[in-house]
Amino acid sequence: AQSVTQLDSHVSVSEGTPVLLRCNYSSSYSPSLFWYVQHPNKGLQLLLKYTSAATLVKGINGFEAEFKKSETSFHLTKPSAHMSDAAEYFCVVSDLGSGYSTLTFGKGTMLLVSP
Amino acid sequence: ETGVTQSPTHLIKTRGQQVTLRCSSQSGHNTVSWYQQALGQGPQFIFQYYREEENGRGNFPPRFSGLQFPNYSSELNVNALELDDSALYLCASSMRDGYEQYFGPGTRLTVT
């Protein structure tokens, strides 16, 4: 069975400071990992994905994440936060071990950005 | 390229009623997955459809059922609605062997 743990329910940063959203995963198979973002009253937008290629993955809007197998982590970072980054972020694991691709979501981290 | 669309946007139903939610998949995608997102929680997998058949199911009771049509659009049906069914229902489309799923904006269901 696969699972995801997002270590912080809320993260507060000031505009222009770095962002770190932490995620640990568990998977019986070689996982694919994703970060999705959800703005208020909106659907989910894919930020970036890891699918067993380069361990440092670059996504949209300046976000990136590093896959660390030894630590079973996939933390999301951004060098400089912008007000528009305020949203909820979900770390997601997917595998095809069950014969079909299903996504397992973490509980989410709310990113708050202050001026 | 047309993205994933869902209808209706919002819906209010009474406990015990039945509801049907609709989803049109992204152009070129043949697989549709449905998720339930309760308030303050991450989405939970309900089921997936491929070639008009249920291809996998999460931990949801049989009163949650679905359909997929030849044009790959899909419906989610929920019978005997309960208060706890109040949630945002998300549809996602993908290719059969694709890891990436693209989400629609969701349908907000309120059960009173």
PDB file of C-alpha atoms in Angstrom:
ATOM      1  CA  ALA A   1       0.000   0.000   0.000  1.00  0.00           C
ATOM      2  CA  GLN A   2       1.176   3.499  -0.728  1.00  0.00           C
ATOM      3  CA  SER A   3       0.856   6.543   1.510  1.00  0.00           C
ATOM      4  CA  VAL A   4       1.990  10.124   1.793  1.00  0.00           C
ATOM      5  CA  THR A   5       2.689  12.210   4.880  1.00  0.00           C
ATOM      6  CA  GLN A   6       2.850  15.968   4.625  1.00  0.00           C
ATOM      7  CA  LEU A   7       4.699  17.061   7.700  1.00  0.00           C
ATOM      8  CA  ASP A   8       3.160  20.523   8.069  1.00  0.00           C
ATOM      9  CA  SER A   9      -0.517  21.421   7.840  1.00  0.00           C
ATOM     10  CA  HIS A  10       0.318  25.135   7.553  1.00  0.00           C
ATOM     11  CA  VAL A  11       3.464  27.009   6.492  1.00  0.00           C
ATOM     12  CA  SER A  12       3.750  30.797   6.756  1.00  0.00           C
ATOM     13  CA  VAL A  13       6.396  32.796   4.889  1.00  0.00           C
ATOM     14  CA  SER A  14       6.991  36.390   3.940  1.00  0.00           C
ATOM     15  CA  GLU A  15       6.988  37.442   0.321  1.00  0.00           C
ATOM     16  CA  GLY A  16      10.471  37.076  -1.144  1.00  0.00           C
ATOM     17  CA  THR A  17      11.639  34.413   1.336  1.00  0.00           C
ATOM     18  CA  PRO A  18      12.222  30.727   0.528  1.00  0.00           C
ATOM     19  CA  VAL A  19       9.470  28.124   0.657  1.00  0.00           C
ATOM     20  CA  LEU A  20       9.890  24.549   1.934  1.00  0.00           C
ATOM     21  CA  LEU A  21       6.951  22.134   2.010  1.00  0.00           C
ATOM     22  CA  ARG A  22       7.860  18.709   3.350  1.00  0.00           C
ATOM     23  CA  CYS A  23       6.604  15.347   2.157  1.00  0.00           C
ATOM     24  CA  ASN A  24       7.494  11.741   3.004  1.00  0.00           C
ATOM     25  CA  TYR A  25       6.106   8.801   1.080  1.00  0.00           C
ATOM     26  CA  SER A  26       5.701   5.066   1.379  1.00  0.00           C
ATOM     27  CA  SER A  27       5.281   2.799  -1.618  1.00  0.00           C
ATOM     28  CA  SER A  28       5.712  -0.888  -2.330  1.00  0.00           C
ATOM     29  CA  TYR A  29       6.794  -0.195  -5.882  1.00  0.00           C
ATOM     30  CA  SER A  30       8.963   2.343  -7.643  1.00  0.00           C
ATOM     31  CA  PRO A  31       6.740   5.358  -7.164  1.00  0.00           C
ATOM     32  CA  SER A  32       5.857   8.298  -9.282  1.00  0.00           C
ATOM     33  CA  LEU A  33       5.519  11.412  -7.184  1.00  0.00           C
ATOM     34  CA  PHE A  34       3.719  14.672  -7.826  1.00  0.00           C
ATOM     35  CA  TRP A  35       2.956  17.996  -6.291  1.00  0.00           C
ATOM     36  CA  TYR A  36      -0.408  19.576  -7.028  1.00  0.00           C
ATOM     37  CA  VAL A  37      -1.593  23.035  -6.045  1.00  0.00           C
ATOM     38  CA  GLN A  38      -5.174  24.032  -5.286  1.00  0.00           C
ATOM     39  CA  HIS A  39      -6.195  27.659  -5.126  1.00  0.00           C
ATOM     40  CA  PRO A  40      -9.421  28.519  -3.257  1.00  0.00           C
ATOM     41  CA  ASN A  41     -12.524  27.189  -4.992  1.00  0.00           C
ATOM     42  CA  LYS A  42     -10.424  25.851  -7.864  1.00  0.00           C
ATOM     43  CA  GLY A  43      -9.471  22.423  -9.127  1.00  0.00           C
ATOM     44  CA  LEU A  44      -6.044  20.853  -8.828  1.00  0.00           C
ATOM     45  CA  GLN A  45      -3.137  21.994 -10.971  1.00  0.00           C
ATOM     46  CA  LEU A  46      -0.054  19.844 -11.522  1.00  0.00           C
ATOM     47  CA  LEU A  47       3.090  21.659 -10.347  1.00  0.00           C
ATOM     48  CA  LEU A  48       5.687  18.992 -11.081  1.00  0.00           C
ATOM     49  CA  LYS A  49       6.275  15.252 -11.324  1.00  0.00           C
ATOM     50  CA  TYR A  50       8.983  12.677 -10.641  1.00  0.00           C
ATOM     51  CA  THR A  51       8.917   9.476 -12.684  1.00  0.00           C
ATOM     52  CA  SER A  52      12.326   7.820 -12.099  1.00  0.00           C
ATOM     53  CA  ALA A  53      14.353  10.160 -14.272  1.00  0.00           C
ATOM     54  CA  ALA A  54      16.349  13.052 -12.759  1.00  0.00           C
ATOM     55  CA  THR A  55      15.977  13.257  -8.988  1.00  0.00           C
ATOM     56  CA  LEU A  56      15.789  17.054  -9.024  1.00  0.00           C
ATOM     57  CA  VAL A  57      12.573  18.012 -10.733  1.00  0.00           C
ATOM     58  CA  LYS A  58      11.687  21.483 -11.916  1.00  0.00           C
ATOM     59  CA  GLY A  59       8.084  22.561 -12.193  1.00  0.00           C
ATOM     60  CA  ILE A  60       6.008  25.576 -13.036  1.00  0.00           C
ATOM     61  CA  ASN A  61       6.181  28.974 -11.331  1.00  0.00           C
ATOM     62  CA  GLY A  62       9.721  28.442 -10.048  1.00  0.00           C
ATOM     63  CA  PHE A  63       8.972  25.411  -7.870  1.00  0.00           C
ATOM     64  CA  GLU A  64      11.224  22.381  -7.703  1.00  0.00           C
ATOM     65  CA  ALA A  65      11.410  19.166  -5.708  1.00  0.00           C
ATOM     66  CA  GLU A  66      14.118  16.621  -4.965  1.00  0.00           C
ATOM     67  CA  PHE A  67      13.463  12.881  -4.781  1.00  0.00           C
ATOM     68  CA  LYS A  68      15.550  11.260  -2.035  1.00  0.00           C
ATOM     69  CA  LYS A  69      15.019   7.513  -1.986  1.00  0.00           C
ATOM     70  CA  SER A  70      17.147   6.930   1.109  1.00  0.00           C
ATOM     71  CA  GLU A  71      14.999   9.378   3.059  1.00  0.00           C
ATOM     72  CA  THR A  72      11.730   8.521   1.247  1.00  0.00           C
ATOM     73  CA  SER A  73      11.194  12.250   0.853  1.00  0.00           C
ATOM     74  CA  PHE A  74      10.008  14.559  -1.914  1.00  0.00           C
ATOM     75  CA  HIS A  75      10.139  18.071  -0.491  1.00  0.00           C
ATOM     76  CA  LEU A  76       8.894  21.052  -2.508  1.00  0.00           C
ATOM     77  CA  THR A  77      10.936  24.262  -2.577  1.00  0.00           C
ATOM     78  CA  LYS A  78      10.909  27.702  -4.131  1.00  0.00           C
ATOM     79  CA  PRO A  79      13.684  30.283  -3.683  1.00  0.00           C
ATOM     80  CA  SER A  80      11.416  33.301  -3.335  1.00  0.00           C
ATOM     81  CA  ALA A  81       7.721  33.274  -2.426  1.00  0.00           C
ATOM     82  CA  HIS A  82       5.184  35.399  -4.239  1.00  0.00           C
ATOM     83  CA  MET A  83       1.798  36.464  -2.935  1.00  0.00           C
ATOM     84  CA  SER A  84       0.156  34.444  -5.699  1.00  0.00           C
ATOM     85  CA  ASP A  85       1.730  31.250  -4.273  1.00  0.00           C
ATOM     86  CA  ALA A  86      -0.709  31.307  -1.351  1.00  0.00           C
ATOM     87  CA  ALA A  87      -2.722  28.110  -1.811  1.00  0.00           C
ATOM     88  CA  GLU A  88      -2.990  24.528  -0.625  1.00  0.00           C
ATOM     89  CA  TYR A  89      -0.347  22.093  -1.821  1.00  0.00           C
ATOM     90  CA  PHE A  90      -0.736  18.339  -2.058  1.00  0.00           C
ATOM     91  CA  CYS A  91       2.013  15.757  -2.288  1.00  0.00           C
ATOM     92  CA  VAL A  92       0.817  12.736  -4.247  1.00  0.00           C
ATOM     93  CA  VAL A  93       2.148   9.236  -4.882  1.00  0.00           C
ATOM     94  CA  SER A  94       1.115   7.029  -7.763  1.00  0.00           C
ATOM     95  CA  ASP A  95       2.031   3.555  -8.828  1.00  0.00           C
ATOM     96  CA  LEU A  96       0.887   1.002 -11.351  1.00  0.00           C
ATOM     97  CA  GLY A  97       1.420  -1.946  -9.041  1.00  0.00           C
ATOM     98  CA  SER A  98      -2.294  -2.579  -8.812  1.00  0.00           C
ATOM     99  CA  GLY A  99      -2.556  -2.677 -12.596  1.00  0.00           C
ATOM    100  CA  TYR A 100      -3.934   0.790 -12.895  1.00  0.00           C
ATOM    101  CA  SER A 101      -2.661   4.213 -11.973  1.00  0.00           C
ATOM    102  CA  THR A 102      -4.268   5.663  -8.867  1.00  0.00           C
ATOM    103  CA  LEU A 103      -3.224   8.721  -6.944  1.00  0.00           C
ATOM    104  CA  THR A 104      -2.877   8.778  -3.163  1.00  0.00           C
ATOM    105  CA  PHE A 105      -2.918  12.288  -1.729  1.00  0.00           C
ATOM    106  CA  GLY A 106      -1.440  13.705   1.426  1.00  0.00           C
ATOM    107  CA  LYS A 107      -3.655  15.808   3.666  1.00  0.00           C
ATOM    108  CA  GLY A 108      -2.277  19.018   2.221  1.00  0.00           C
ATOM    109  CA  THR A 109      -0.168  21.955   3.375  1.00  0.00           C
ATOM    110  CA  MET A 110      -1.670  25.421   3.374  1.00  0.00           C
ATOM    111  CA  LEU A 111       0.926  27.984   2.311  1.00  0.00           C
ATOM    112  CA  LEU A 112       0.334  31.468   3.674  1.00  0.00           C
ATOM    113  CA  VAL A 113       2.345  34.349   2.202  1.00  0.00           C
ATOM    114  CA  SER A 114       2.455  37.689   3.983  1.00  0.00           C
ATOM    115  CA  PRO A 115       3.592  41.000   2.440  1.00  0.00           C
TER     116      PRO A 115
ATOM    117  CA  GLU B   1      -6.851  21.107 -26.572  1.00  0.00           C
ATOM    118  CA  THR B   2      -9.950  21.003 -24.369  1.00  0.00           C
ATOM    119  CA  GLY B   3      -9.419  20.529 -20.646  1.00  0.00           C
ATOM    120  CA  VAL B   4     -11.471  18.494 -18.201  1.00  0.00           C
ATOM    121  CA  THR B   5     -14.916  19.930 -17.552  1.00  0.00           C
ATOM    122  CA  GLN B   6     -17.453  19.037 -14.867  1.00  0.00           C
ATOM    123  CA  SER B   7     -21.097  19.828 -14.304  1.00  0.00           C
ATOM    124  CA  PRO B   8     -22.827  21.110 -12.372  1.00  0.00           C
ATOM    125  CA  THR B   9     -20.575  23.462 -10.413  1.00  0.00           C
ATOM    126  CA  HIS B  10     -22.649  23.332  -7.254  1.00  0.00           C
ATOM    127  CA  LEU B  11     -25.470  21.108  -6.110  1.00  0.00           C
ATOM    128  CA  ILE B  12     -27.652  20.925  -3.014  1.00  0.00           C
ATOM    129  CA  LYS B  13     -29.497  17.685  -2.231  1.00  0.00           C
ATOM    130  CA  THR B  14     -31.452  16.263   0.657  1.00  0.00           C
ATOM    131  CA  ARG B  15     -30.404  13.169   2.602  1.00  0.00           C
ATOM    132  CA  GLY B  16     -31.723  10.015   0.938  1.00  0.00           C
ATOM    133  CA  GLN B  17     -31.866  11.504  -2.547  1.00  0.00           C
ATOM    134  CA  GLN B  18     -29.781  10.446  -5.534  1.00  0.00           C
ATOM    135  CA  VAL B  19     -27.345  12.590  -7.524  1.00  0.00           C
ATOM    136  CA  THR B  20     -25.534  12.374 -10.864  1.00  0.00           C
ATOM    137  CA  LEU B  21     -22.349  14.303 -11.570  1.00  0.00           C
ATOM    138  CA  ARG B  22     -20.846  14.609 -15.035  1.00  0.00           C
ATOM    139  CA  CYS B  23     -17.338  14.854 -16.421  1.00  0.00           C
ATOM    140  CA  SER B  24     -15.888  15.375 -19.887  1.00  0.00           C
ATOM    141  CA  SER B  25     -12.323  14.153 -20.244  1.00  0.00           C
ATOM    142  CA  GLN B  26      -9.470  16.045 -21.831  1.00  0.00           C
ATOM    143  CA  SER B  27      -9.109  15.540 -25.561  1.00  0.00           C
ATOM    144  CA  GLY B  28      -7.118  12.372 -26.300  1.00  0.00           C
ATOM    145  CA  HIS B  29      -7.541  10.836 -22.838  1.00  0.00           C
ATOM    146  CA  ASN B  30      -9.291   7.474 -22.439  1.00  0.00           C
ATOM    147  CA  THR B  31      -9.321   7.015 -18.672  1.00  0.00           C
ATOM    148  CA  VAL B  32     -11.379   8.851 -16.061  1.00  0.00           C
ATOM    149  CA  SER B  33     -10.898   8.766 -12.297  1.00  0.00           C
ATOM    150  CA  TRP B  34     -13.180  10.216  -9.632  1.00  0.00           C
ATOM    151  CA  TYR B  35     -12.111  11.591  -6.260  1.00  0.00           C
ATOM    152  CA  GLN B  36     -13.947  12.870  -3.198  1.00  0.00           C
ATOM    153  CA  GLN B  37     -12.427  15.787  -1.305  1.00  0.00           C
ATOM    154  CA  ALA B  38     -14.013  16.449   2.069  1.00  0.00           C
ATOM    155  CA  LEU B  39     -13.476  19.844   3.654  1.00  0.00           C
ATOM    156  CA  GLY B  40      -9.919  20.209   4.912  1.00  0.00           C
ATOM    157  CA  GLN B  41      -8.797  16.870   3.493  1.00  0.00           C
ATOM    158  CA  GLY B  42      -6.889  15.634   0.478  1.00  0.00           C
ATOM    159  CA  PRO B  43      -8.847  13.989  -2.344  1.00  0.00           C
ATOM    160  CA  GLN B  44      -9.655  10.295  -1.931  1.00  0.00           C
ATOM    161  CA  PHE B  45      -9.879   7.890  -4.852  1.00  0.00           C
ATOM    162  CA  ILE B  46     -13.399   6.609  -5.560  1.00  0.00           C
ATOM    163  CA  PHE B  47     -12.971   4.632  -8.798  1.00  0.00           C
ATOM    164  CA  GLN B  48     -11.502   4.674 -12.269  1.00  0.00           C
ATOM    165  CA  TYR B  49     -13.052   3.879 -15.652  1.00  0.00           C
ATOM    166  CA  TYR B  50     -11.322   2.667 -18.791  1.00  0.00           C
ATOM    167  CA  ARG B  51     -13.060   1.451 -21.944  1.00  0.00           C
ATOM    168  CA  GLU B  52     -16.436   1.868 -20.271  1.00  0.00           C
ATOM    169  CA  GLU B  53     -15.601  -0.519 -17.442  1.00  0.00           C
ATOM    170  CA  GLU B  54     -14.653   0.069 -13.827  1.00  0.00           C
ATOM    171  CA  ASN B  55     -10.919  -0.420 -13.693  1.00  0.00           C
ATOM    172  CA  GLY B  56     -10.262   0.009  -9.989  1.00  0.00           C
ATOM    173  CA  ARG B  57     -12.061   1.151  -6.869  1.00  0.00           C
ATOM    174  CA  GLY B  58     -11.198   2.789  -3.589  1.00  0.00           C
ATOM    175  CA  ASN B  59     -12.827   2.266  -0.229  1.00  0.00           C
ATOM    176  CA  PHE B  60     -16.294   3.543  -1.109  1.00  0.00           C
ATOM    177  CA  PRO B  61     -19.631   1.682  -0.733  1.00  0.00           C
ATOM    178  CA  PRO B  62     -21.607   0.327  -3.704  1.00  0.00           C
ATOM    179  CA  ARG B  63     -24.038   3.246  -3.581  1.00  0.00           C
ATOM    180  CA  PHE B  64     -21.232   5.130  -5.358  1.00  0.00           C
ATOM    181  CA  SER B  65     -21.377   3.986  -8.967  1.00  0.00           C
ATOM    182  CA  GLY B  66     -20.287   5.280 -12.313  1.00  0.00           C
ATOM    183  CA  LEU B  67     -20.421   5.057 -16.054  1.00  0.00           C
ATOM    184  CA  GLN B  68     -18.083   5.825 -18.891  1.00  0.00           C
ATOM    185  CA  PHE B  69     -19.385   6.513 -22.374  1.00  0.00           C
ATOM    186  CA  PRO B  70     -17.828   5.758 -25.785  1.00  0.00           C
ATOM    187  CA  ASN B  71     -16.598   9.353 -26.028  1.00  0.00           C
ATOM    188  CA  TYR B  72     -14.775   8.773 -22.687  1.00  0.00           C
ATOM    189  CA  SER B  73     -16.991  11.148 -20.734  1.00  0.00           C
ATOM    190  CA  SER B  74     -18.178   9.836 -17.392  1.00  0.00           C
ATOM    191  CA  GLU B  75     -20.835  10.045 -14.729  1.00  0.00           C
ATOM    192  CA  LEU B  76     -20.665   9.540 -10.982  1.00  0.00           C
ATOM    193  CA  ASN B  77     -23.895   8.457  -9.329  1.00  0.00           C
ATOM    194  CA  VAL B  78     -24.492   8.461  -5.610  1.00  0.00           C
ATOM    195  CA  ASN B  79     -27.624   6.847  -4.178  1.00  0.00           C
ATOM    196  CA  ALA B  80     -29.164   7.261  -0.730  1.00  0.00           C
ATOM    197  CA  LEU B  81     -27.196  10.412  -0.008  1.00  0.00           C
ATOM    198  CA  GLU B  82     -25.812  10.872   3.494  1.00  0.00           C
ATOM    199  CA  LEU B  83     -24.694  14.067   5.206  1.00  0.00           C
ATOM    200  CA  ASP B  84     -21.071  12.861   5.034  1.00  0.00           C
ATOM    201  CA  ASP B  85     -21.292  12.780   1.246  1.00  0.00           C
ATOM    202  CA  SER B  86     -21.038  16.567   1.287  1.00  0.00           C
ATOM    203  CA  ALA B  87     -17.732  17.257  -0.462  1.00  0.00           C
ATOM    204  CA  LEU B  88     -15.995  18.480  -3.584  1.00  0.00           C
ATOM    205  CA  TYR B  89     -16.082  15.769  -6.240  1.00  0.00           C
ATOM    206  CA  LEU B  90     -13.185  15.876  -8.647  1.00  0.00           C
ATOM    207  CA  CYS B  91     -12.854  14.165 -11.975  1.00  0.00           C
ATOM    208  CA  ALA B  92      -9.461  13.529 -13.558  1.00  0.00           C
ATOM    209  CA  SER B  93      -8.598  12.242 -16.996  1.00  0.00           C
ATOM    210  CA  SER B  94      -5.474  10.491 -18.226  1.00  0.00           C
ATOM    211  CA  MET B  95      -4.147   7.980 -20.694  1.00  0.00           C
ATOM    212  CA  ARG B  96      -4.510   4.329 -19.637  1.00  0.00           C
ATOM    213  CA  ASP B  97      -0.858   3.853 -18.818  1.00  0.00           C
ATOM    214  CA  GLY B  98      -0.185   7.451 -17.935  1.00  0.00           C
ATOM    215  CA  TYR B  99       0.867   8.574 -14.508  1.00  0.00           C
ATOM    216  CA  GLU B 100      -0.330  12.130 -14.965  1.00  0.00           C
ATOM    217  CA  GLN B 101      -3.932  12.920 -14.251  1.00  0.00           C
ATOM    218  CA  TYR B 102      -5.517  16.231 -15.195  1.00  0.00           C
ATOM    219  CA  PHE B 103      -8.270  17.511 -12.966  1.00  0.00           C
ATOM    220  CA  GLY B 104     -11.477  19.350 -13.618  1.00  0.00           C
ATOM    221  CA  PRO B 105     -12.686  22.194 -11.406  1.00  0.00           C
ATOM    222  CA  GLY B 106     -14.942  19.919  -9.377  1.00  0.00           C
ATOM    223  CA  THR B 107     -18.571  19.783  -8.316  1.00  0.00           C
ATOM    224  CA  ARG B 108     -19.408  21.001  -4.826  1.00  0.00           C
ATOM    225  CA  LEU B 109     -22.142  18.755  -3.379  1.00  0.00           C
ATOM    226  CA  THR B 110     -23.969  19.784  -0.230  1.00  0.00           C
ATOM    227  CA  VAL B 111     -26.300  17.284   1.449  1.00  0.00           C
ATOM    228  CA  THR B 112     -28.776  18.694   3.962  1.00  0.00           C
TER     229      THR B 112
END
